[in-house]
Structures are given as C-alpha cells and as structure tokens.
PDB file of C-alpha atoms in Angstrom:
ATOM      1  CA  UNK A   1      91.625 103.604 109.914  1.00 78.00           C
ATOM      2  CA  UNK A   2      88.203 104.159 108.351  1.00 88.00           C
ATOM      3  CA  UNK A   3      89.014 101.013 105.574  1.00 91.00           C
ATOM      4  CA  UNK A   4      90.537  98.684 107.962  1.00 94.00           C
ATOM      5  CA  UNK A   5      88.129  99.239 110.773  1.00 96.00           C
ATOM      6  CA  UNK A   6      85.367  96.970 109.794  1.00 96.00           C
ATOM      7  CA  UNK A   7      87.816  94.305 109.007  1.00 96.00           C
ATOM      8  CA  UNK A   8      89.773  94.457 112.613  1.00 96.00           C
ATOM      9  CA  UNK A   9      85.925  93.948 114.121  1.00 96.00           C
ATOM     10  CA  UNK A  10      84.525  91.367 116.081  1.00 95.00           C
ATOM     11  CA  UNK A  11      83.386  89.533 113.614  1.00 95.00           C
ATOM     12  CA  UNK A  12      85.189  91.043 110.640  1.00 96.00           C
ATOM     13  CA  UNK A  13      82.364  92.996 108.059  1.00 95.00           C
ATOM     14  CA  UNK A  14      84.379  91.715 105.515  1.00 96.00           C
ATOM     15  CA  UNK A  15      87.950  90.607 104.949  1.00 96.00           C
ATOM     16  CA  UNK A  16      90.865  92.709 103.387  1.00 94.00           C
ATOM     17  CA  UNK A  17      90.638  90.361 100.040  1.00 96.00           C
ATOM     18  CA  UNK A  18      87.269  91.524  99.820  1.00 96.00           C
ATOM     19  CA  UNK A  19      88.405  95.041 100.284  1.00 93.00           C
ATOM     20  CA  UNK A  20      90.646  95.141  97.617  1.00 94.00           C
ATOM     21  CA  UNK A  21      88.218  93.269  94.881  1.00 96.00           C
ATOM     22  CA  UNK A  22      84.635  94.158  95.618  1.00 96.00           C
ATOM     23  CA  UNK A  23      83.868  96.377  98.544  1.00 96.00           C
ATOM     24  CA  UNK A  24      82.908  99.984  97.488  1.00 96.00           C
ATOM     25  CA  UNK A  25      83.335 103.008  99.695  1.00 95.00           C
ATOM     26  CA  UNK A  26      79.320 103.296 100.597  1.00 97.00           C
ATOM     27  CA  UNK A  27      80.263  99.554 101.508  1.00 97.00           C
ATOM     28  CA  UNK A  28      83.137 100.785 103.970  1.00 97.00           C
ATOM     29  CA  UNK A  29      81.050 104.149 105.232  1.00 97.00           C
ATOM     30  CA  UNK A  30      77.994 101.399 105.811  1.00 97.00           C
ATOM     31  CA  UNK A  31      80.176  99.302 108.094  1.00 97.00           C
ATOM     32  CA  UNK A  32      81.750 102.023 110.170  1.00 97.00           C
ATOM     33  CA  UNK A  33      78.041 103.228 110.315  1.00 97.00           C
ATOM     34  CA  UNK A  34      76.894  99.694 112.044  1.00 97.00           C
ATOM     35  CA  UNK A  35      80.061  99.977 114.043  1.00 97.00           C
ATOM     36  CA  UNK A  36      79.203 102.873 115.608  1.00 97.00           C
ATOM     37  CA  UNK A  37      75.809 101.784 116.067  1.00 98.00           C
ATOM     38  CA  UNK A  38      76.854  98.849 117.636  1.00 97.00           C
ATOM     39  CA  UNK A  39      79.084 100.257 119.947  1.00 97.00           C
ATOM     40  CA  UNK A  40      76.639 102.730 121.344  1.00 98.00           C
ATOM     41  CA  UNK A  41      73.923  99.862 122.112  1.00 97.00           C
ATOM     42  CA  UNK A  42      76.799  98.275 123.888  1.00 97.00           C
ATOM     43  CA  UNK A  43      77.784 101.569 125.542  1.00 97.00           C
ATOM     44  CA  UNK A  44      73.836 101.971 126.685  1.00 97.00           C
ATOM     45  CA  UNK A  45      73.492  98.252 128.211  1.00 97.00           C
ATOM     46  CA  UNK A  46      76.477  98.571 130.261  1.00 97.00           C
ATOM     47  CA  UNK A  47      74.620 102.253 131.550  1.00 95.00           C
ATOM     48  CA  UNK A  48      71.366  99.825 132.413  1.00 86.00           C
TER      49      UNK A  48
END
C-alpha cells in the first residue's frame, strides 16, 4: 500500500510508469508524508 498510495490520490503524486523508472523510495516516503499531512488539514477544517 505504501508504493501505490500516492498514485491512487486525488491528484495522483506521480503515476505507476513513473514508479517503476524514476521515483526513489525517499520519493514514495515524501508523498505518503504530504498525504498524511494533507489529510489531517482536511480532518481539522471539517472540526472548524
């Protein structure tokens, strides 16, 4: 789940053809990073 995550997003991070030619694993760890940053500034603006 951690690789495909940032690809099934809304918008994608990056696509699976990118994935398998030039995205590194900081790359992947980065995205599921913003992920989770983005879903808990979503999660606090539906508490306001």
């Amino acid at each position: 789940m951690l690789l495909y995550r940032p690809i099934m997003a809304e918008p994608p991070a990056y696509t699976l053809a990118d994935l398998r030619s030039w995205v590194t694993l900081d790359d992947v760890l980065d995205a599921n990073e913003m992920l989770d940053l983005k879903a808990a500034m979503a999660e606090k603006a539906r508490e306001k």
